[in-house]
Amino acid sequence: GMQVAAIQRAFAQNGIPLNVDAGALALGDNPAVRPIIDIANFALRPNLLNPGNWERIEAVLLSEFCGADSLELRNIRVKLANERETGETKTTTEMAIDLLSDPTISVDSELRPYARFRDLLTAARKVLHGDVTDLLWAIWDGAKDVTGLRISQQWRDRALSGGNKGALADRDIDSVIQLFEAARRFSERAPGAKATIFIDQLLYERIL
């Protein structure tokens, strides 16, 4: 599952060849597509944006889809703590979640990962009543890096550049293609079915 994916990526990023049986990795555990799945789930179920799910929220923030690193997230917490008004009882985790769930709160350049997360949620929510493939596409197509370049283009350029990072990007693109193919098959088998059913299938699928 997720451990297989993490080991595979770590070896690839350090130039160590590693062959992994595709059957050992559930699509929902794949780190290339998990942020898409998580963002879709948060858009479909806003109540999941709560401190109890901070691990998954933080994983999305740390992914390429939001572009944060651990130090940046720590600095944001410090910023939130320093800006906390006297008598404020919310924790910095709750304040961070407010940044994602409350569109009336402004986010400056220091909070860019949160802005990107919120932008993806907004894009996803615009197509919640469409097909599940529309939901996934809104997230994939709307994902951009800090320069405004689409993640899809960034991965494509990286794949074409060759080398270990190129091979990893190529596998990531293949994983996204598999995600959309799975969504297409789901829509064909169950026309009109709720997107939450498909998301749950991916999240609870496990390879034993």
Tab-separated table of N, CA and C in Angstrom, residues 41-197:
chain	number	residue	atom	x	y	z
A	41	ASN	N	-12.459	14.498	-2.145
A	41	ASN	CA	-13.199	14.069	-0.952
A	41	ASN	C	-13.528	15.257	-0.053
A	42	PHE	N	-12.582	16.180	0.106
A	42	PHE	CA	-12.831	17.366	0.921
A	42	PHE	C	-13.879	18.273	0.269
A	43	ALA	N	-13.872	18.334	-1.057
A	43	ALA	CA	-14.874	19.147	-1.757
A	43	ALA	C	-16.268	18.528	-1.608
A	44	LEU	N	-16.328	17.217	-1.679
A	44	LEU	CA	-17.605	16.516	-1.551
A	44	LEU	C	-18.117	16.513	-0.119
A	45	ARG	N	-17.191	16.487	0.839
A	45	ARG	CA	-17.554	16.403	2.259
A	45	ARG	C	-16.812	17.491	3.043
A	46	PRO	N	-17.296	18.721	2.998
A	46	PRO	CA	-16.631	19.836	3.680
A	46	PRO	C	-16.405	19.592	5.170
A	47	ASN	N	-17.264	18.758	5.788
A	47	ASN	CA	-17.123	18.486	7.220
A	47	ASN	C	-15.830	17.742	7.550
A	48	LEU	N	-15.178	17.165	6.529
A	48	LEU	CA	-13.907	16.461	6.761
A	48	LEU	C	-12.749	17.425	6.979
A	49	LEU	N	-12.973	18.701	6.677
A	49	LEU	CA	-11.938	19.699	6.953
A	49	LEU	C	-11.993	20.044	8.435
A	50	ASN	N	-11.430	19.160	9.245
A	50	ASN	CA	-11.443	19.345	10.690
A	50	ASN	C	-10.125	18.844	11.271
A	51	PRO	N	-9.814	19.228	12.505
A	51	PRO	CA	-8.525	18.841	13.104
A	51	PRO	C	-8.267	17.341	13.118
A	52	GLY	N	-9.321	16.541	13.202
A	52	GLY	CA	-9.138	15.095	13.221
A	52	GLY	C	-8.559	14.547	11.934
A	53	ASN	N	-8.701	15.300	10.842
A	53	ASN	CA	-8.171	14.874	9.542
A	53	ASN	C	-6.946	15.684	9.142
A	54	TRP	N	-6.287	16.307	10.118
A	54	TRP	CA	-5.157	17.170	9.789
A	54	TRP	C	-4.040	16.411	9.060
A	55	GLU	N	-3.834	15.159	9.380
A	55	GLU	CA	-2.771	14.392	8.713
A	55	GLU	C	-2.982	14.366	7.207
A	56	ARG	N	-4.231	14.141	6.776
A	56	ARG	CA	-4.519	14.104	5.344
A	56	ARG	C	-4.463	15.515	4.742
A	57	ILE	N	-4.942	16.500	5.476
A	57	ILE	CA	-4.894	17.886	5.001
A	57	ILE	C	-3.438	18.301	4.801
A	58	GLU	N	-2.603	17.981	5.782
A	58	GLU	CA	-1.187	18.344	5.697
A	58	GLU	C	-0.501	17.624	4.545
A	59	ALA	N	-0.891	16.371	4.294
A	59	ALA	CA	-0.300	15.615	3.186
A	59	ALA	C	-0.583	16.306	1.856
A	60	VAL	N	-1.781	16.855	1.699
A	60	VAL	CA	-2.117	17.579	0.470
A	60	VAL	C	-1.297	18.868	0.381
A	61	LEU	N	-1.168	19.580	1.496
A	61	LEU	CA	-0.378	20.805	1.509
A	61	LEU	C	1.076	20.542	1.138
A	62	LEU	N	1.601	19.387	1.543
A	62	LEU	CA	2.992	19.031	1.279
A	62	LEU	C	3.203	18.434	-0.105
A	63	SER	N	2.112	18.125	-0.797
A	63	SER	CA	2.221	17.542	-2.132
A	63	SER	C	2.550	18.629	-3.154
A	64	GLU	N	2.890	18.193	-4.370
A	64	GLU	CA	3.169	19.158	-5.433
A	64	GLU	C	1.939	19.995	-5.772
A	65	PHE	N	0.776	19.510	-5.421
A	65	PHE	CA	-0.449	20.219	-5.753
A	65	PHE	C	-0.600	21.511	-4.941
A	66	CYS	N	0.087	21.587	-3.802
A	66	CYS	CA	0.075	22.819	-3.004
A	66	CYS	C	1.476	23.379	-2.800
A	67	GLY	N	2.478	22.513	-2.890
A	67	GLY	CA	3.861	22.976	-2.946
A	67	GLY	C	4.515	23.409	-1.660
A	68	ALA	N	3.952	23.074	-0.508
A	68	ALA	CA	4.569	23.475	0.752
A	68	ALA	C	5.648	22.487	1.169
A	69	ASP	N	6.502	22.906	2.093
A	69	ASP	CA	7.422	21.979	2.745
A	69	ASP	C	7.193	22.099	4.250
A	70	SER	N	7.810	21.220	5.022
A	70	SER	CA	7.551	21.174	6.461
A	70	SER	C	7.923	22.480	7.151
A	71	LEU	N	9.040	23.071	6.735
A	71	LEU	CA	9.476	24.324	7.348
A	71	LEU	C	8.472	25.444	7.063
A	72	GLU	N	7.962	25.478	5.825
A	72	GLU	CA	6.999	26.508	5.463
A	72	GLU	C	5.723	26.379	6.286
A	73	LEU	N	5.254	25.148	6.468
A	73	LEU	CA	4.044	24.942	7.259
A	73	LEU	C	4.278	25.329	8.718
A	74	ARG	N	5.479	25.057	9.212
A	74	ARG	CA	5.800	25.447	10.587
A	74	ARG	C	5.790	26.969	10.718
A	75	ASN	N	6.379	27.651	9.739
A	75	ASN	CA	6.425	29.115	9.780
A	75	ASN	C	5.026	29.718	9.698
A	76	ILE	N	4.155	29.065	8.943
A	76	ILE	CA	2.772	29.552	8.852
A	76	ILE	C	2.076	29.421	10.199
A	77	ARG	N	2.350	28.322	10.898
A	77	ARG	CA	1.763	28.156	12.227
A	77	ARG	C	2.253	29.257	13.175
A	78	VAL	N	3.528	29.577	13.088
A	78	VAL	CA	4.085	30.640	13.921
A	78	VAL	C	3.397	31.968	13.591
A	79	LYS	N	3.202	32.217	12.304
A	79	LYS	CA	2.525	33.446	11.858
A	79	LYS	C	1.102	33.504	12.406
A	80	LEU	N	0.394	32.394	12.332
A	80	LEU	CA	-0.981	32.358	12.839
A	80	LEU	C	-1.012	32.584	14.345
A	81	ALA	N	-0.059	31.980	15.055
A	81	ALA	CA	0.006	32.141	16.504
A	81	ALA	C	0.275	33.591	16.881
A	82	ASN	N	1.162	34.232	16.119
A	82	ASN	CA	1.505	35.618	16.404
A	82	ASN	C	0.356	36.578	16.104
A	83	GLU	N	-0.492	36.192	15.157
A	83	GLU	CA	-1.609	37.047	14.769
A	83	GLU	C	-2.875	36.763	15.583
A	84	ARG	N	-2.787	35.764	16.450
A	84	ARG	CA	-3.961	35.397	17.235
A	84	ARG	C	-4.317	36.528	18.197
A	85	GLU	N	-5.568	36.895	18.198
A	85	GLU	CA	-6.021	37.985	19.041
A	85	GLU	C	-6.124	37.541	20.500
A	86	THR	N	-6.022	38.494	21.375
A	86	THR	CA	-6.137	38.207	22.807
A	86	THR	C	-7.499	37.573	23.101
A	87	GLY	N	-7.455	36.464	23.820
A	87	GLY	CA	-8.699	35.772	24.155
A	87	GLY	C	-9.118	34.737	23.132
A	88	GLU	N	-8.393	34.661	22.001
A	88	GLU	CA	-8.709	33.673	20.960
A	88	GLU	C	-8.450	32.273	21.502
A	89	THR	N	-9.434	31.402	21.385
A	89	THR	CA	-9.308	30.049	21.940
A	89	THR	C	-8.970	28.998	20.891
A	90	LYS	N	-8.999	29.371	19.631
A	90	LYS	CA	-8.718	28.394	18.582
A	90	LYS	C	-7.236	28.038	18.559
A	91	THR	N	-6.960	26.764	18.261
A	91	THR	CA	-5.587	26.329	18.085
A	91	THR	C	-5.103	26.764	16.709
A	92	THR	N	-3.782	26.678	16.482
A	92	THR	CA	-3.274	27.042	15.157
A	92	THR	C	-3.762	26.063	14.096
A	93	THR	N	-4.028	24.824	14.488
A	93	THR	CA	-4.590	23.859	13.535
A	93	THR	C	-5.988	24.300	13.102
A	94	GLU	N	-6.797	24.719	14.061
A	94	GLU	CA	-8.144	25.185	13.735
A	94	GLU	C	-8.090	26.454	12.895
A	95	MET	N	-7.137	27.326	13.196
A	95	MET	CA	-6.994	28.548	12.403
A	95	MET	C	-6.549	28.220	10.982
A	96	ALA	N	-5.662	27.219	10.852
A	96	ALA	CA	-5.202	26.805	9.530
A	96	ALA	C	-6.348	26.234	8.711
A	97	ILE	N	-7.204	25.460	9.355
A	97	ILE	CA	-8.357	24.885	8.659
A	97	ILE	C	-9.338	25.974	8.243
A	98	ASP	N	-9.467	27.022	9.069
A	98	ASP	CA	-10.316	28.152	8.702
A	98	ASP	C	-9.841	28.790	7.398
A	99	LEU	N	-8.529	28.827	7.195
A	99	LEU	CA	-7.974	29.397	5.968
A	99	LEU	C	-8.460	28.629	4.740
A	100	LEU	N	-8.699	27.326	4.918
A	100	LEU	CA	-9.125	26.475	3.804
A	100	LEU	C	-10.630	26.495	3.609
A	101	SER	N	-11.364	26.604	4.701
A	101	SER	CA	-12.820	26.444	4.619
A	101	SER	C	-13.597	27.752	4.548
A	102	ASP	N	-12.962	28.856	4.926
A	102	ASP	CA	-13.668	30.142	4.937
A	102	ASP	C	-13.123	31.051	3.833
A	103	PRO	N	-13.840	31.185	2.724
A	103	PRO	CA	-13.357	31.987	1.592
A	103	PRO	C	-13.288	33.489	1.886
A	104	THR	N	-13.878	33.919	2.993
A	104	THR	CA	-13.843	35.347	3.320
A	104	THR	C	-12.521	35.751	3.971
A	105	ILE	N	-11.724	34.752	4.401
A	105	ILE	CA	-10.430	35.056	5.009
A	105	ILE	C	-9.407	35.250	3.892
A	106	SER	N	-8.752	36.390	3.886
A	106	SER	CA	-7.753	36.660	2.845
A	106	SER	C	-6.476	35.879	3.130
A	107	VAL	N	-5.804	35.451	2.076
A	107	VAL	CA	-4.546	34.727	2.207
A	107	VAL	C	-3.475	35.484	1.422
A	108	ASP	N	-2.407	35.869	2.109
A	108	ASP	CA	-1.345	36.616	1.438
A	108	ASP	C	-0.296	35.666	0.873
A	109	SER	N	0.794	36.216	0.339
A	109	SER	CA	1.817	35.416	-0.323
A	109	SER	C	2.481	34.423	0.625
A	110	GLU	N	2.509	34.729	1.911
A	110	GLU	CA	3.108	33.817	2.885
A	110	GLU	C	2.242	32.580	3.095
A	111	LEU	N	1.002	32.661	2.672
A	111	LEU	CA	0.071	31.546	2.858
A	111	LEU	C	-0.259	30.870	1.534
A	112	ARG	N	0.637	30.983	0.565
A	112	ARG	CA	0.361	30.510	-0.787
A	112	ARG	C	-0.098	29.048	-0.852
A	113	PRO	N	0.519	28.107	-0.095
A	113	PRO	CA	0.037	26.716	-0.168
A	113	PRO	C	-1.439	26.588	0.189
A	114	TYR	N	-1.881	27.383	1.163
A	114	TYR	CA	-3.294	27.349	1.549
A	114	TYR	C	-4.166	27.936	0.447
A	115	ALA	N	-3.649	28.970	-0.214
A	115	ALA	CA	-4.405	29.577	-1.318
A	115	ALA	C	-4.575	28.576	-2.449
A	116	ARG	N	-3.522	27.816	-2.752
A	116	ARG	CA	-3.608	26.832	-3.833
A	116	ARG	C	-4.577	25.709	-3.468
A	117	PHE	N	-4.541	25.281	-2.211
A	117	PHE	CA	-5.471	24.256	-1.726
A	117	PHE	C	-6.896	24.772	-1.883
A	118	ARG	N	-7.141	26.000	-1.454
A	118	ARG	CA	-8.485	26.572	-1.502
A	118	ARG	C	-8.952	26.763	-2.940
A	119	ASP	N	-8.041	27.159	-3.827
A	119	ASP	CA	-8.402	27.318	-5.243
A	119	ASP	C	-8.858	25.988	-5.847
A	120	LEU	N	-8.171	24.908	-5.480
A	120	LEU	CA	-8.532	23.587	-6.006
A	120	LEU	C	-9.886	23.145	-5.445
A	121	LEU	N	-10.125	23.433	-4.182
A	121	LEU	CA	-11.433	23.116	-3.604
A	121	LEU	C	-12.542	23.874	-4.324
A	122	THR	N	-12.292	25.145	-4.607
A	122	THR	CA	-13.283	25.971	-5.298
A	122	THR	C	-13.574	25.425	-6.692
A	123	ALA	N	-12.499	25.057	-7.416
A	123	ALA	CA	-12.673	24.501	-8.761
A	123	ALA	C	-13.466	23.204	-8.719
A	124	ALA	N	-13.183	22.370	-7.714
A	124	ALA	CA	-13.882	21.090	-7.591
A	124	ALA	C	-15.353	21.286	-7.262
A	125	ARG	N	-15.647	22.234	-6.392
A	125	ARG	CA	-17.027	22.444	-5.958
A	125	ARG	C	-17.916	22.970	-7.078
A	126	LYS	N	-17.329	23.562	-8.087
A	126	LYS	CA	-18.112	24.082	-9.211
A	126	LYS	C	-18.707	22.958	-10.058
A	127	VAL	N	-18.140	21.757	-9.956
A	127	VAL	CA	-18.619	20.643	-10.796
A	127	VAL	C	-19.090	19.466	-9.947
A	128	LEU	N	-19.473	19.715	-8.712
A	128	LEU	CA	-19.872	18.621	-7.826
A	128	LEU	C	-21.073	17.851	-8.354
A	129	HIS	N	-21.927	18.514	-9.120
A	129	HIS	CA	-23.142	17.849	-9.600
A	129	HIS	C	-22.952	17.205	-10.970
A	130	GLY	N	-21.725	17.222	-11.459
A	130	GLY	CA	-21.444	16.582	-12.735
A	130	GLY	C	-20.941	15.161	-12.542
A	131	ASP	N	-20.340	14.636	-13.584
A	131	ASP	CA	-19.774	13.290	-13.527
A	131	ASP	C	-18.507	13.310	-12.685
A	132	VAL	N	-18.156	12.161	-12.102
A	132	VAL	CA	-16.960	12.089	-11.265
A	132	VAL	C	-15.703	12.443	-12.052
A	133	THR	N	-15.699	12.150	-13.348
A	133	THR	CA	-14.527	12.507	-14.160
A	133	THR	C	-14.395	14.025	-14.274
A	134	ASP	N	-15.520	14.739	-14.291
A	134	ASP	CA	-15.476	16.206	-14.322
A	134	ASP	C	-14.849	16.745	-13.040
A	135	LEU	N	-15.186	16.119	-11.924
A	135	LEU	CA	-14.644	16.529	-10.630
A	135	LEU	C	-13.135	16.330	-10.590
A	136	LEU	N	-12.689	15.161	-10.996
A	136	LEU	CA	-11.250	14.866	-10.978
A	136	LEU	C	-10.497	15.757	-11.961
A	137	TRP	N	-11.103	16.004	-13.117
A	137	TRP	CA	-10.447	16.839	-14.125
A	137	TRP	C	-10.311	18.282	-13.641
A	138	ALA	N	-11.316	18.794	-12.955
A	138	ALA	CA	-11.258	20.167	-12.450
A	138	ALA	C	-10.061	20.346	-11.525
A	139	ILE	N	-9.774	19.314	-10.724
A	139	ILE	CA	-8.635	19.379	-9.802
A	139	ILE	C	-7.324	19.231	-10.561
A	140	TRP	N	-7.229	18.239	-11.419
A	140	TRP	CA	-6.005	17.981	-12.178
A	140	TRP	C	-5.670	19.150	-13.094
A	141	ASP	N	-6.655	19.668	-13.772
A	141	ASP	CA	-6.426	20.770	-14.711
A	141	ASP	C	-6.124	22.081	-13.978
A	142	GLY	N	-6.647	22.226	-12.773
A	142	GLY	CA	-6.450	23.468	-12.034
A	142	GLY	C	-5.201	23.496	-11.180
A	143	ALA	N	-4.532	22.359	-11.037
A	143	ALA	CA	-3.339	22.291	-10.190
A	143	ALA	C	-2.164	22.999	-10.859
A	144	LYS	N	-1.583	23.975	-10.141
A	144	LYS	CA	-0.469	24.757	-10.683
A	144	LYS	C	0.640	24.884	-9.641
A	145	ASP	N	1.859	25.092	-10.130
A	145	ASP	CA	2.969	25.296	-9.204
A	145	ASP	C	3.059	26.770	-8.828
A	146	VAL	N	4.095	27.122	-8.093
A	146	VAL	CA	4.219	28.487	-7.575
A	146	VAL	C	4.369	29.525	-8.688
A	147	THR	N	4.840	29.103	-9.861
A	147	THR	CA	5.020	30.026	-10.984
A	147	THR	C	3.768	30.143	-11.840
A	148	GLY	N	2.757	29.334	-11.537
A	148	GLY	CA	1.537	29.350	-12.334
A	148	GLY	C	1.516	28.300	-13.424
A	149	LEU	N	2.593	27.506	-13.526
A	149	LEU	CA	2.645	26.437	-14.524
A	149	LEU	C	1.806	25.258	-14.045
A	150	ARG	N	0.986	24.718	-14.941
A	150	ARG	CA	0.161	23.571	-14.583
A	150	ARG	C	1.035	22.378	-14.186
A	151	ILE	N	0.605	21.661	-13.161
A	151	ILE	CA	1.331	20.466	-12.717
A	151	ILE	C	1.397	19.452	-13.842
A	152	SER	N	0.332	19.363	-14.629
A	152	SER	CA	0.313	18.417	-15.745
A	152	SER	C	1.433	18.731	-16.737
A	153	GLN	N	1.640	20.009	-17.034
A	153	GLN	CA	2.717	20.410	-17.950
A	153	GLN	C	4.077	20.188	-17.311
A	154	GLN	N	4.170	20.487	-16.035
A	154	GLN	CA	5.426	20.300	-15.311
A	154	GLN	C	5.842	18.841	-15.327
A	155	TRP	N	4.908	17.938	-15.071
A	155	TRP	CA	5.223	16.513	-15.081
A	155	TRP	C	5.573	16.042	-16.485
A	156	ARG	N	4.865	16.581	-17.485
A	156	ARG	CA	5.153	16.203	-18.862
A	156	ARG	C	6.570	16.614	-19.253
A	157	ASP	N	6.950	17.845	-18.915
A	157	ASP	CA	8.298	18.320	-19.230
A	157	ASP	C	9.355	17.489	-18.516
A	158	ARG	N	9.071	17.138	-17.269
A	158	ARG	CA	10.012	16.345	-16.481
A	158	ARG	C	10.164	14.944	-17.077
A	159	ALA	N	9.035	14.383	-17.529
A	159	ALA	CA	9.078	13.040	-18.114
A	159	ALA	C	9.902	13.038	-19.398
A	160	LEU	N	9.765	14.093	-20.188
A	160	LEU	CA	10.490	14.177	-21.457
A	160	LEU	C	11.976	14.456	-21.263
A	161	SER	N	12.352	14.954	-20.085
A	161	SER	CA	13.762	15.277	-19.835
A	161	SER	C	14.606	14.034	-19.567
A	162	GLY	N	13.954	12.908	-19.274
A	162	GLY	CA	14.668	11.657	-19.070
A	162	GLY	C	15.276	11.557	-17.680
A	163	GLY	N	16.097	10.554	-17.483
A	163	GLY	CA	16.724	10.342	-16.189
A	163	GLY	C	15.775	9.731	-15.179
A	164	ASN	N	16.239	9.622	-13.945
A	164	ASN	CA	15.430	9.023	-12.890
A	164	ASN	C	14.185	9.847	-12.588
A	165	LYS	N	14.348	11.182	-12.518
A	165	LYS	CA	13.196	12.033	-12.247
A	165	LYS	C	12.203	11.985	-13.393
A	166	GLY	N	12.722	11.855	-14.624
A	166	GLY	CA	11.846	11.737	-15.777
A	166	GLY	C	11.047	10.451	-15.738
A	167	ALA	N	11.712	9.371	-15.326
A	167	ALA	CA	11.025	8.079	-15.234
A	167	ALA	C	9.948	8.119	-14.151
A	168	LEU	N	10.259	8.805	-13.048
A	168	LEU	CA	9.285	8.921	-11.970
A	168	LEU	C	8.076	9.748	-12.421
A	169	ALA	N	8.331	10.842	-13.126
A	169	ALA	CA	7.242	11.675	-13.642
A	169	ALA	C	6.393	10.888	-14.636
A	170	ASP	N	7.045	10.059	-15.441
A	170	ASP	CA	6.327	9.241	-16.415
A	170	ASP	C	5.371	8.283	-15.698
A	171	ARG	N	5.843	7.685	-14.606
A	171	ARG	CA	4.984	6.790	-13.828
A	171	ARG	C	3.844	7.554	-13.167
A	172	ASP	N	4.142	8.781	-12.715
A	172	ASP	CA	3.096	9.590	-12.086
A	172	ASP	C	1.987	9.913	-13.086
A	173	ILE	N	2.380	10.264	-14.302
A	173	ILE	CA	1.388	10.559	-15.347
A	173	ILE	C	0.568	9.312	-15.653
A	174	ASP	N	1.234	8.164	-15.727
A	174	ASP	CA	0.513	6.914	-15.959
A	174	ASP	C	-0.514	6.657	-14.850
A	175	SER	N	-0.146	7.003	-13.613
A	175	SER	CA	-1.055	6.804	-12.481
A	175	SER	C	-2.286	7.693	-12.612
A	176	VAL	N	-2.084	8.925	-13.064
A	176	VAL	CA	-3.218	9.841	-13.261
A	176	VAL	C	-4.120	9.299	-14.365
A	177	ILE	N	-3.514	8.777	-15.414
A	177	ILE	CA	-4.298	8.184	-16.507
A	177	ILE	C	-5.121	7.010	-15.978
A	178	GLN	N	-4.517	6.185	-15.112
A	178	GLN	CA	-5.237	5.057	-14.518
A	178	GLN	C	-6.408	5.543	-13.679
A	179	LEU	N	-6.200	6.667	-12.960
A	179	LEU	CA	-7.280	7.217	-12.141
A	179	LEU	C	-8.466	7.612	-13.016
A	180	PHE	N	-8.203	8.297	-14.124
A	180	PHE	CA	-9.295	8.720	-15.000
A	180	PHE	C	-9.944	7.531	-15.698
A	181	GLU	N	-9.155	6.519	-16.003
A	181	GLU	CA	-9.723	5.325	-16.615
A	181	GLU	C	-10.637	4.608	-15.628
A	182	ALA	N	-10.224	4.543	-14.359
A	182	ALA	CA	-11.063	3.930	-13.327
A	182	ALA	C	-12.357	4.722	-13.160
A	183	ALA	N	-12.270	6.047	-13.212
A	183	ALA	CA	-13.459	6.889	-13.095
A	183	ALA	C	-14.393	6.679	-14.278
A	184	ARG	N	-13.813	6.542	-15.468
A	184	ARG	CA	-14.624	6.305	-16.665
A	184	ARG	C	-15.383	4.986	-16.550
A	185	ARG	N	-14.686	3.938	-16.114
A	185	ARG	CA	-15.333	2.634	-15.970
A	185	ARG	C	-16.445	2.691	-14.929
A	186	PHE	N	-16.192	3.418	-13.844
A	186	PHE	CA	-17.203	3.562	-12.789
A	186	PHE	C	-18.462	4.235	-13.348
A	187	SER	N	-18.268	5.309	-14.113
A	187	SER	CA	-19.400	6.045	-14.674
A	187	SER	C	-20.190	5.192	-15.653
A	188	GLU	N	-19.487	4.336	-16.390
A	188	GLU	CA	-20.170	3.463	-17.344
A	188	GLU	C	-20.957	2.374	-16.630
A	189	ARG	N	-20.402	1.847	-15.549
A	189	ARG	CA	-21.075	0.771	-14.813
A	189	ARG	C	-22.248	1.292	-13.987
A	190	ALA	N	-22.100	2.525	-13.470
A	190	ALA	CA	-23.136	3.059	-12.590
A	190	ALA	C	-23.481	4.487	-12.987
A	191	PRO	N	-24.178	4.661	-14.102
A	191	PRO	CA	-24.544	6.013	-14.555
A	191	PRO	C	-25.324	6.767	-13.490
A	192	GLY	N	-24.902	7.996	-13.225
A	192	GLY	CA	-25.613	8.814	-12.254
A	192	GLY	C	-25.255	8.551	-10.809
A	193	ALA	N	-24.347	7.589	-10.562
A	193	ALA	CA	-23.962	7.285	-9.179
A	193	ALA	C	-23.193	8.456	-8.577
A	194	LYS	N	-23.313	8.624	-7.284
A	194	LYS	CA	-22.634	9.714	-6.590
A	194	LYS	C	-21.120	9.541	-6.638
A	195	ALA	N	-20.428	10.669	-6.770
A	195	ALA	CA	-18.961	10.636	-6.816
A	195	ALA	C	-18.377	10.106	-5.519
A	196	THR	N	-19.089	10.305	-4.405
A	196	THR	CA	-18.582	9.830	-3.115
A	196	THR	C	-18.397	8.310	-3.109
A	197	ILE	N	-19.234	7.604	-3.869
A	197	ILE	CA	-19.117	6.139	-3.926
A	197	ILE	C	-17.789	5.755	-4.562
